[in-house]
Structures are given as C-alpha cells and as structure tokens.
PDB file of C-alpha atoms and ligand atoms in Angstrom:
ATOM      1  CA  UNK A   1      98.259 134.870 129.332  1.00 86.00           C
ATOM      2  CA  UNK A   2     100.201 131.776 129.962  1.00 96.00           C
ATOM      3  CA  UNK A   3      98.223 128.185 129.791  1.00 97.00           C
ATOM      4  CA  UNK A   4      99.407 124.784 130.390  1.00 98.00           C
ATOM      5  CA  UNK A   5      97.302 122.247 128.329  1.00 97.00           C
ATOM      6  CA  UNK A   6      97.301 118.859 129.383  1.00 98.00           C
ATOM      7  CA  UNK A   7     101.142 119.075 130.248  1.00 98.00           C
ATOM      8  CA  UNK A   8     103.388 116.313 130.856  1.00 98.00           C
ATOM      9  CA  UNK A   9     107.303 115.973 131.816  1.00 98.00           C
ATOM     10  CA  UNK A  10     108.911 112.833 131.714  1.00 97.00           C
ATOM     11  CA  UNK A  11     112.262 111.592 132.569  1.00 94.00           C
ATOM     12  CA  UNK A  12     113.631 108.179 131.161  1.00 91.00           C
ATOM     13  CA  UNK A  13     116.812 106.804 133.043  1.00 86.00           C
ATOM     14  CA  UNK A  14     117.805 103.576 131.866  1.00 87.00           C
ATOM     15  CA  UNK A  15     114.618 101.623 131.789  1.00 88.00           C
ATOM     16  CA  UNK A  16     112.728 103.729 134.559  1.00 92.00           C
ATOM     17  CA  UNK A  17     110.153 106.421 133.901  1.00 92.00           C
ATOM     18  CA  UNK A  18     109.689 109.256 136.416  1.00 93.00           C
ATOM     19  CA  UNK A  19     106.794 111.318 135.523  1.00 96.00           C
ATOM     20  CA  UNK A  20     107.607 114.761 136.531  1.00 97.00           C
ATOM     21  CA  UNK A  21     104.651 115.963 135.456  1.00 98.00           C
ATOM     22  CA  UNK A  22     100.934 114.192 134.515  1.00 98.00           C
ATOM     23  CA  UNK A  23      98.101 115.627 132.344  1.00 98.00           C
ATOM     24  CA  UNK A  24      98.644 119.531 133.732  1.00 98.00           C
ATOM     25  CA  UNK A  25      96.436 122.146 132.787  1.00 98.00           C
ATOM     26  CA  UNK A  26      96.368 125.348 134.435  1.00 98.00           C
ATOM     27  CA  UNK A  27      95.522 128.953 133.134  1.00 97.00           C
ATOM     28  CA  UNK A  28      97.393 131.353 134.639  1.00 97.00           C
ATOM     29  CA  UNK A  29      95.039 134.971 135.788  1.00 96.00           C
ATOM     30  CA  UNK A  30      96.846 138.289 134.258  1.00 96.00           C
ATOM     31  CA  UNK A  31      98.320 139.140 137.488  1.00 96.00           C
ATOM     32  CA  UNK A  32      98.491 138.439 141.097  1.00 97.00           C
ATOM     33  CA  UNK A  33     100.533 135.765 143.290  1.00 98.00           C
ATOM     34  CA  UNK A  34     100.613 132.482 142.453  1.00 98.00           C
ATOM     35  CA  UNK A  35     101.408 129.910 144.544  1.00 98.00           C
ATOM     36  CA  UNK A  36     102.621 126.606 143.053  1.00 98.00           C
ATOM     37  CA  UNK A  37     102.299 124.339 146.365  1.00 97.00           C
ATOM     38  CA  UNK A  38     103.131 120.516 147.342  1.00 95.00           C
ATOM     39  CA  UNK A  39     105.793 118.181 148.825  1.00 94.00           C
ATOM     40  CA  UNK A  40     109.094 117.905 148.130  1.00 94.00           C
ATOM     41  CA  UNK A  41     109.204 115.777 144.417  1.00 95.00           C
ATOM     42  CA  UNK A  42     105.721 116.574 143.465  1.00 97.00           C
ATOM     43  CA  UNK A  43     107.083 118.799 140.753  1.00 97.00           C
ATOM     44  CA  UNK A  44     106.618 122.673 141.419  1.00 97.00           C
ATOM     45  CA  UNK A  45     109.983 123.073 139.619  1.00 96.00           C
ATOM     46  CA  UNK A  46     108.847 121.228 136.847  1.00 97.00           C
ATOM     47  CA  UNK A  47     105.905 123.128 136.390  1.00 98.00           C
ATOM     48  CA  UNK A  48     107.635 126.045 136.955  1.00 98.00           C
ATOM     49  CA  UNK A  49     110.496 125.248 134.231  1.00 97.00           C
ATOM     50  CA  UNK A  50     107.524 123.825 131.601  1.00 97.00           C
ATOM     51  CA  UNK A  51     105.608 127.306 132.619  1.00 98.00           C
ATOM     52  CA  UNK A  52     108.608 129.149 131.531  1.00 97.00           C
ATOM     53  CA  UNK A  53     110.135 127.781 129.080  1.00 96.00           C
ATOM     54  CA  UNK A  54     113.316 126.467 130.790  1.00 96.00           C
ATOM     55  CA  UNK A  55     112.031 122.702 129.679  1.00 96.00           C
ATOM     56  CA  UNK A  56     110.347 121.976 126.872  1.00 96.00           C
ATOM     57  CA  UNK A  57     107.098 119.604 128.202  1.00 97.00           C
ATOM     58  CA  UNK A  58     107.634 116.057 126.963  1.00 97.00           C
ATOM     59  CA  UNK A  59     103.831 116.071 125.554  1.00 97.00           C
ATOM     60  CA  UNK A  60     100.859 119.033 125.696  1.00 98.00           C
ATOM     61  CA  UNK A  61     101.636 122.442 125.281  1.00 97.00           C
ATOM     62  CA  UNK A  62     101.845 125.458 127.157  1.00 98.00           C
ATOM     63  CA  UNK A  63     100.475 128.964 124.896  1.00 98.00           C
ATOM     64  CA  UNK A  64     101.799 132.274 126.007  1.00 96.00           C
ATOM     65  CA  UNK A  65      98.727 134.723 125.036  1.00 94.00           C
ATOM     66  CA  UNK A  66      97.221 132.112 122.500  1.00 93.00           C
ATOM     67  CA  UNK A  67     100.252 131.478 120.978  1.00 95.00           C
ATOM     68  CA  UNK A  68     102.389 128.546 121.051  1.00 95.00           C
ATOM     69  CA  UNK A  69     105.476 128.991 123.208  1.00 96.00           C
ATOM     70  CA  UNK A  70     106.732 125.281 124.706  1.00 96.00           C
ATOM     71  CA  UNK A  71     107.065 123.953 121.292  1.00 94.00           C
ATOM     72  CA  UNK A  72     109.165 127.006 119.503  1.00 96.00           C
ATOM     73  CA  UNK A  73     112.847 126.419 118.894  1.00 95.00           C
ATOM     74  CA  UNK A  74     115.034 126.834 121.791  1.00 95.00           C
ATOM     75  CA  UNK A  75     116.541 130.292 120.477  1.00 96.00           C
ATOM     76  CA  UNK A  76     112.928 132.255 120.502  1.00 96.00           C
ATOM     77  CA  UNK A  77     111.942 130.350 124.395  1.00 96.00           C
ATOM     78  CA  UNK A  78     115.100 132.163 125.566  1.00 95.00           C
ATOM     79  CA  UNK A  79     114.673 135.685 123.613  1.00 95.00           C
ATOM     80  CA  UNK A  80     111.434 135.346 124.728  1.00 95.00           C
ATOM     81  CA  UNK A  81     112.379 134.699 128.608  1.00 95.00           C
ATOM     82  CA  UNK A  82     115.183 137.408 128.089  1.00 93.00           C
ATOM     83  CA  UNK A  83     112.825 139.747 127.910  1.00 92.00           C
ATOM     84  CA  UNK A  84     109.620 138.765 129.476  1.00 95.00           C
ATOM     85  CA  UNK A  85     110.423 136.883 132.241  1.00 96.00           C
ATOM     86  CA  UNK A  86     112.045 137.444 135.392  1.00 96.00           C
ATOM     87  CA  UNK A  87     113.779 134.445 137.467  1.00 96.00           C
ATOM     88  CA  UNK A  88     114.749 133.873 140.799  1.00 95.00           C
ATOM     89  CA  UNK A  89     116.111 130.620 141.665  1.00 90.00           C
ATOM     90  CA  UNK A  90     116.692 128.904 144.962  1.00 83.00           C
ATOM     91  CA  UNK A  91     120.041 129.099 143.996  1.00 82.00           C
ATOM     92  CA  UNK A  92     121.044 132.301 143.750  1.00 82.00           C
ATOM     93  CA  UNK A  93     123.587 132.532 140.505  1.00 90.00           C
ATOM     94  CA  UNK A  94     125.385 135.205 141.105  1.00 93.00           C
ATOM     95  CA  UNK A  95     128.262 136.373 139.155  1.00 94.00           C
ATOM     96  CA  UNK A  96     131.590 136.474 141.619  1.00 94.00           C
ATOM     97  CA  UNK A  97     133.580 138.885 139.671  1.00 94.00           C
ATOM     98  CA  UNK A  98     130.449 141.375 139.555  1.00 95.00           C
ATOM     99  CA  UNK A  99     129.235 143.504 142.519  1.00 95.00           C
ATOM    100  CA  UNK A 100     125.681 143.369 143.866  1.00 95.00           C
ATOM    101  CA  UNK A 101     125.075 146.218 141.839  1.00 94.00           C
ATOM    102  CA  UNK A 102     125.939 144.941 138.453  1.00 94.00           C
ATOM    103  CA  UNK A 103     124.682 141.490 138.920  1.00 94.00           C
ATOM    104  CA  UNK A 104     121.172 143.060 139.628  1.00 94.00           C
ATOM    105  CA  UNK A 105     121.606 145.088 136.469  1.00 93.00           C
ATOM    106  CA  UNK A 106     122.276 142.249 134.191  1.00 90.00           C
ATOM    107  CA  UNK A 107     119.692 141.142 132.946  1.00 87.00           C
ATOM    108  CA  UNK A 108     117.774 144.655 132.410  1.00 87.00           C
ATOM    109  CA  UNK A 109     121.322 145.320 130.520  1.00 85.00           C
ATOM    110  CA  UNK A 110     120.540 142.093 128.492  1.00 82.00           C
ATOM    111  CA  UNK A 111     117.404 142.701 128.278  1.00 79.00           C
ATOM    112  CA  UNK A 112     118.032 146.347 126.989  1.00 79.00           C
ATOM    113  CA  UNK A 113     115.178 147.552 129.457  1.00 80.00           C
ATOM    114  CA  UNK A 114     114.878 148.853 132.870  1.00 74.00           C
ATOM    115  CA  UNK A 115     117.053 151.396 133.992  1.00 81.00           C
ATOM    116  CA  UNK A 116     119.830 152.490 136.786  1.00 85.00           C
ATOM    117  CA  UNK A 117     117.735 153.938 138.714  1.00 88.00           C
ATOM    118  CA  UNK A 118     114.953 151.256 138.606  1.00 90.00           C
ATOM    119  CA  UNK A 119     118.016 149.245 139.919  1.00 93.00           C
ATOM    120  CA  UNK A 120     119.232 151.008 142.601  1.00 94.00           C
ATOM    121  CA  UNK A 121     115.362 152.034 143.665  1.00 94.00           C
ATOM    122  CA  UNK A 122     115.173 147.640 143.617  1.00 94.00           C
ATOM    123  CA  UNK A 123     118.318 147.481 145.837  1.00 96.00           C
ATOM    124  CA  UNK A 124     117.521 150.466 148.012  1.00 95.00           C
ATOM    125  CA  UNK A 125     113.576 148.507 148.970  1.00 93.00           C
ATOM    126  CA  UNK A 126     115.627 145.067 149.097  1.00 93.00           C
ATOM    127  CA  UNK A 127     117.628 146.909 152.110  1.00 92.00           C
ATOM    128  CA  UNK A 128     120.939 146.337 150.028  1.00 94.00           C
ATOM    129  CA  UNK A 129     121.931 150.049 149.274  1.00 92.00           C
ATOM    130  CA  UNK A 130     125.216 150.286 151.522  1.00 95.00           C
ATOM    131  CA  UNK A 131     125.818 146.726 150.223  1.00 96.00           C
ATOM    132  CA  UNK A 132     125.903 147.534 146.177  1.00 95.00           C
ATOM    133  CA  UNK A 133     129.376 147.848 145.681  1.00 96.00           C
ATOM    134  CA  UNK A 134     130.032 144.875 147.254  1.00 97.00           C
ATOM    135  CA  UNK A 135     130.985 140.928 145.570  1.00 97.00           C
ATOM    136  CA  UNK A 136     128.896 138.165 146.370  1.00 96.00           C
ATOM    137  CA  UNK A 137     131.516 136.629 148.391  1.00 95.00           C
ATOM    138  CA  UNK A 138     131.001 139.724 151.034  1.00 96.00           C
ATOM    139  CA  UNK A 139     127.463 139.462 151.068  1.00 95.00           C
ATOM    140  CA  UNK A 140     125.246 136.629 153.353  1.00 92.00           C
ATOM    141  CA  UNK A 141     122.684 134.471 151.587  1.00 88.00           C
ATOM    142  CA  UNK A 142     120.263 136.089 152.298  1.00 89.00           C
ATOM    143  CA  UNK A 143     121.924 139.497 151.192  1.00 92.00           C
ATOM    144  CA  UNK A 144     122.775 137.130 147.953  1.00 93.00           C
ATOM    145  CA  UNK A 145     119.028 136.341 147.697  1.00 92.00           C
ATOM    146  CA  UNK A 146     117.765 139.473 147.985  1.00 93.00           C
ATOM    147  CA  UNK A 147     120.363 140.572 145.147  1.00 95.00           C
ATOM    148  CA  UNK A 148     118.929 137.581 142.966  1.00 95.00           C
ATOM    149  CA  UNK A 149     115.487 139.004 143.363  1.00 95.00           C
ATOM    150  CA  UNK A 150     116.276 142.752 142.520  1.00 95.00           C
ATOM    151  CA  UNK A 151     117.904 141.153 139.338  1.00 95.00           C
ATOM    152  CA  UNK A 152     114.861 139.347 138.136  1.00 95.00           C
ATOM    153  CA  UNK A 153     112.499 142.794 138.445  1.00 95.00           C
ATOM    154  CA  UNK A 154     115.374 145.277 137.463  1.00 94.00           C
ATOM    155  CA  UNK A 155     114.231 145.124 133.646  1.00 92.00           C
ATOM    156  CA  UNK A 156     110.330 145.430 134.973  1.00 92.00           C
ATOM    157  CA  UNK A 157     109.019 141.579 133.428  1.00 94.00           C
ATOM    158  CA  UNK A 158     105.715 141.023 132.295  1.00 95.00           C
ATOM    159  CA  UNK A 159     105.955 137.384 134.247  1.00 97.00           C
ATOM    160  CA  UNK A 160     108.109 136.829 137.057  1.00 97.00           C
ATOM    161  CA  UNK A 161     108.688 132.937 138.248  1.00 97.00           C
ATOM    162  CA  UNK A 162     110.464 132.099 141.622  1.00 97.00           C
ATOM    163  CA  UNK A 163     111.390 128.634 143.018  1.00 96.00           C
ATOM    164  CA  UNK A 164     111.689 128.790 146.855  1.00 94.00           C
ATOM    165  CA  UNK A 165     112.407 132.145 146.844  1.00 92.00           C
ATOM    166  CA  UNK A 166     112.464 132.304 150.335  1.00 89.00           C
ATOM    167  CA  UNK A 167     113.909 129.240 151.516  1.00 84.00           C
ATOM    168  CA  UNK A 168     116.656 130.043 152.810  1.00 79.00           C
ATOM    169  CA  UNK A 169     116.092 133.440 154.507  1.00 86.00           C
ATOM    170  CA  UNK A 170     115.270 134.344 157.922  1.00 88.00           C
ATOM    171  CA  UNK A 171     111.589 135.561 158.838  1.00 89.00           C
ATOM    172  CA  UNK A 172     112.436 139.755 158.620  1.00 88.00           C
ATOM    173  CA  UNK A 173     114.269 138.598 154.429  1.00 88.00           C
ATOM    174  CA  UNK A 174     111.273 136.345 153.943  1.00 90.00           C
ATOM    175  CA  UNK A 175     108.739 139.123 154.658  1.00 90.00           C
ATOM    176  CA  UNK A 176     110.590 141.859 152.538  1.00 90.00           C
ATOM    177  CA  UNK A 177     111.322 139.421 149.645  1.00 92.00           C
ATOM    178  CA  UNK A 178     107.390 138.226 149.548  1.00 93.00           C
ATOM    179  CA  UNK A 179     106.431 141.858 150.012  1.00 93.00           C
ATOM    180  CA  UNK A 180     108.380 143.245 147.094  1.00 93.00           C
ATOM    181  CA  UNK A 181     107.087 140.038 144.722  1.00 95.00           C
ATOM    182  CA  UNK A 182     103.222 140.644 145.974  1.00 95.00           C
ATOM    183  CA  UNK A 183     103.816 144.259 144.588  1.00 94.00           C
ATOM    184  CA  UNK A 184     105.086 143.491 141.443  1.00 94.00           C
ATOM    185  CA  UNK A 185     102.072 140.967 141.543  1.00 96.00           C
ATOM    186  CA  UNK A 186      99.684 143.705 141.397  1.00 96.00           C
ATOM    187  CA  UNK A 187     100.976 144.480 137.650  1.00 94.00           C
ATOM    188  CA  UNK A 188     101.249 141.011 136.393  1.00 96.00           C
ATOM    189  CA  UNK A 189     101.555 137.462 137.142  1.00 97.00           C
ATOM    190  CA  UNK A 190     104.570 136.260 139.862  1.00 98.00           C
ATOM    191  CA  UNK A 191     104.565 132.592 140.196  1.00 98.00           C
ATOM    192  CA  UNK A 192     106.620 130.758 142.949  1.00 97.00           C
ATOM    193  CA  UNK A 193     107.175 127.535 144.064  1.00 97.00           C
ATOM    194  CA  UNK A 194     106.955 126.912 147.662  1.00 95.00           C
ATOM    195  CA  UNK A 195     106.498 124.853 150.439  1.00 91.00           C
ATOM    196  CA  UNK A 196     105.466 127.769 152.881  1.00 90.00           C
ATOM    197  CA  UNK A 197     102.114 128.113 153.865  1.00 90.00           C
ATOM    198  CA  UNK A 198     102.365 131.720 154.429  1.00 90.00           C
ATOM    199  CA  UNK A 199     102.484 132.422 150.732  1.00 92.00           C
ATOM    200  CA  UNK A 200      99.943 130.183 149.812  1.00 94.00           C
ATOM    201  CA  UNK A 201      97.410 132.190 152.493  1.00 94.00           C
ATOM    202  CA  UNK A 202      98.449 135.739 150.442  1.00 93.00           C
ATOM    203  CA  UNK A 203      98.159 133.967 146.822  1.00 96.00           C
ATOM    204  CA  UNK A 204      95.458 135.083 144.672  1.00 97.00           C
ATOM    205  CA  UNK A 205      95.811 131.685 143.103  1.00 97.00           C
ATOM    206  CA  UNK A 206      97.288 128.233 144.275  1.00 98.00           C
ATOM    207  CA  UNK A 207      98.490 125.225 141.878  1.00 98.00           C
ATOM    208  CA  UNK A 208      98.604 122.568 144.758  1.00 97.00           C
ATOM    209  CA  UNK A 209     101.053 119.234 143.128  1.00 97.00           C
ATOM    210  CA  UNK A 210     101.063 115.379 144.036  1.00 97.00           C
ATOM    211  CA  UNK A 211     102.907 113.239 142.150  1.00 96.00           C
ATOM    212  CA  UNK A 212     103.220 115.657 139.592  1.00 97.00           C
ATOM    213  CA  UNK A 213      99.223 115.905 139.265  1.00 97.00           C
ATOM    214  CA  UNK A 214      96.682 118.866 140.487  1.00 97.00           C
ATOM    215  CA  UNK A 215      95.403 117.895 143.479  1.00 90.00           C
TER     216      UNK A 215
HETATM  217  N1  ATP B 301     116.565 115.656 135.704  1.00 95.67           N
HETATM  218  C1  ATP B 301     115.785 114.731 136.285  1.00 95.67           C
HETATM  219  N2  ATP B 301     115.907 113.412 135.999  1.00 95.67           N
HETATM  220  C2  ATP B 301     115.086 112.506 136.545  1.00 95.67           C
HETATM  221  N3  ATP B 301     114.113 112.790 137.415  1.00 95.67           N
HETATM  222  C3  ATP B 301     113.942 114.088 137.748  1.00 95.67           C
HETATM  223  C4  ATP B 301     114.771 115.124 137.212  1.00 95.67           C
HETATM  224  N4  ATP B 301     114.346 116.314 137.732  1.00 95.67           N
HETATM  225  C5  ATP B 301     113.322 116.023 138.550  1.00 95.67           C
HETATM  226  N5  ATP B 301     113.072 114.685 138.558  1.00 95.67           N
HETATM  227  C6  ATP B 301     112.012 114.002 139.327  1.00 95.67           C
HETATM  228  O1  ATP B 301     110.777 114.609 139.003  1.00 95.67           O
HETATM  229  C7  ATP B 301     109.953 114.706 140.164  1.00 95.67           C
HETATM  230  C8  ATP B 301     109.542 116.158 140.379  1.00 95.67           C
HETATM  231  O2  ATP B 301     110.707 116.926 140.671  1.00 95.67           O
HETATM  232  P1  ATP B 301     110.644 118.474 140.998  1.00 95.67           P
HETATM  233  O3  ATP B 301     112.037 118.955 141.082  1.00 95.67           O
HETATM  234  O4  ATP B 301     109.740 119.134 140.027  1.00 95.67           O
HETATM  235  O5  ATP B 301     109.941 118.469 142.440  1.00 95.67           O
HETATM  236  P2  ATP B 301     109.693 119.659 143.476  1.00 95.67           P
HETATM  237  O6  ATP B 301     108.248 119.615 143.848  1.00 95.67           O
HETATM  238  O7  ATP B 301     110.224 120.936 142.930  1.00 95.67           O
HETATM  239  O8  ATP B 301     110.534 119.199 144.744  1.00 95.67           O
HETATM  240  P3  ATP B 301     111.341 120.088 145.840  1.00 95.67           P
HETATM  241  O9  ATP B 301     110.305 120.651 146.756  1.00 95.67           O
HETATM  242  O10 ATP B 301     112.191 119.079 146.537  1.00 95.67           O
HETATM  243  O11 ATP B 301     112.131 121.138 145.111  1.00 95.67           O
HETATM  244  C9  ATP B 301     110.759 114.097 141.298  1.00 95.67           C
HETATM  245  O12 ATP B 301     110.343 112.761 141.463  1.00 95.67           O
HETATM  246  C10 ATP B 301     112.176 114.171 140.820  1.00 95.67           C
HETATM  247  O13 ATP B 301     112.947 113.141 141.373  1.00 95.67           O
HETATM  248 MG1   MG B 302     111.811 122.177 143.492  1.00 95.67          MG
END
C-alpha cells in the first residue's frame, strides 16, 4: 500500500550535503511488523518521516495505494496522516495540561474515529488504567510511553509508524509495548525504527539502512 521509489533526502547546510537518504525503494506488505534497522545516522527516521509524510523526499516519490502521496500539498499529507496514520515518537509529546486519558484520546477525537471505550480498552492492555486520570508530570517515562502508544492506535490507523518505540523502557514496558504493536500488525502495516534486535527477529519484514542506503 505504501511504496518508496527511488527515494532520496537531502540536507544542504552551508556548502555541505548530508544525504539522509540515497536511491530508496521499498514496498511496504499490507500488514505485519516492519522493522526499519541500522546504526545510529543511517536514516531510519528519515525513512520513516519520507514513509509518512512528515518530510517531503527531496527527489523520488513515495505512492500510498498507487497514488501519489510525498508530492501532494502539505495540507492533504497531514489530513491524510490525521486519519490514517498512527505515530509514536521517541519522544513522547504529551500534552501537560491533559491527563493520560485525554492525551490518548486526541487524536481519535481529531481524527473523529475510534471511540472511549477503544481508549480505555488501549489504556487498560497498556497497564495504565489506575493511571488515566493522571498528568504527564505524575506519570514515569515509561508510563508516558506507553500513553504515547495508546494514542497512536486509539482512532484504529490503517498504518502505524514508530521511531524507537521502545528505547527508553525497561524489558517488562518493552515486551508489552512490542506485543500490543505486533497485534495491531496482524491488521495492517506497523513500521518502527529500531536498533533492537529483538524486533527485528519478530518482523515479518526488515528495511536494514547504511548511510542512508538498503543494505
Ligand atoms: N535536519 C537535519 N539537517 C541535517 N542533517 C540531518 C538532519 N536530520 C538528519 N540529518 C542527518 O541525516 C542522517 C540520517 O539521520 P536519521 O535521523 O535519519 O538517522 P537515524 O538512523 O534515525 O539515527 P538514530 O538511530 O541516531 O536515531 C544523519 O547523518 C543525520 O546527521
Ligand atoms: Mg532516528
């Protein structure tokens, strides 16, 4: 459904090029987990941004079911991701003045989909239920995390992308984070950038990056 042809991101500062990205082209399978794997600077998040829609590829073209998507206006990527997409970031983003509970409803509330229950039923798997009233200022990263992730599947999207979702939790959050994304990966694609072999081993598919080229 999603395709990268022949992809690449380029940054210009001052007189310097940094190629982000060189000549990608992947095709992503319908569903299932898929690992985007490689050291630290060979661009996962780039490809994962490009992928998305977050950056716009500096030449090639990525098609979302045949259809151009990189190169539409700004304004359609993000109605587009709004609804379609799910995102966690290795950064959580969290609202402050919002409790778990309503920053994991966001974007299903944006996204005029998904439902309270769907919510709660997100936060009550995540291991957060006696935690939902709570601000994010109460809650540990990994609690945070865990938060960020039941946002990103609360409005049930058709692709979910994740950048080190797992970074910064402990082993018992990692395996309940990666067990809830290889679920929804049974009903459509969840891509995540990682350096952890463990995913990599469970993905249907891996995308391994050097230098911003398939390896
Ligand atoms: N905004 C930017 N301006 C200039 N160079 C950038 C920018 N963002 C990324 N880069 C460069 O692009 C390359 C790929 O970066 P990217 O963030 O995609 O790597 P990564 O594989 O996600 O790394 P990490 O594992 O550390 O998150 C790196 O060399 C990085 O320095
Ligand atoms: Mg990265």
């Amino acid at each position: 459904m999603l395709e990268a042809r022949d992809v690449w991101l380029t940054f210009r500062d001052g007189g310097r090029e940094t190629h982000a990205l060189q000549s990608v082209s992947v095709t992503l399978p319908p569903k299932g987990l898929i690992a985007i794997f490689g050291p630290s600077g060979s661009g996962k998040s780039s490809l994962l941004f490009v992928l998305s829609g977050l950056r716009r590829p500096t030449r090639g073209e990525v098609t979302l079911e045949g259809s151009p998507f990189s190169g539409r206006p700004e304004a359609e990527r993000a109605a587009i991701r709004e609804r379609r997409f799910g995102f966690v970031f290795q950064r959580h983003y969290l609202l402050e003045y919002l409790t778990a509970r309503e920053n994991a409803r966001l974007c299903a509330a944006l996204a005029r989909s998904g439902s309270a229950d769907r919510t709660d039923e997100l936060l009550r798997r995540l291991g957060l239920e006696d935690k939902s009233g709570r601000r994010p200022s109460k809650l540990s990263g990994g609690e945070r995390q865990r938060v960020a992730v039941a946002r990103a599947l609360a409005h049930g999207p058709a692709v979910i992308f994740a950048d080190e979702p797992t970074a910064s939790l402990d082993a018992e959050n990692r395996s309940c984070v990666m067990r809830i994304l290889s679920e929804e990966a049974d009903r459509g694609p969840v891509v995540v950038a990682t350096h952890d072999e463990a995913i990599v081993r469970d993905a249907a598919m891996t995308i391994r990056l050097r230098d911003g080229m398939v390896a």
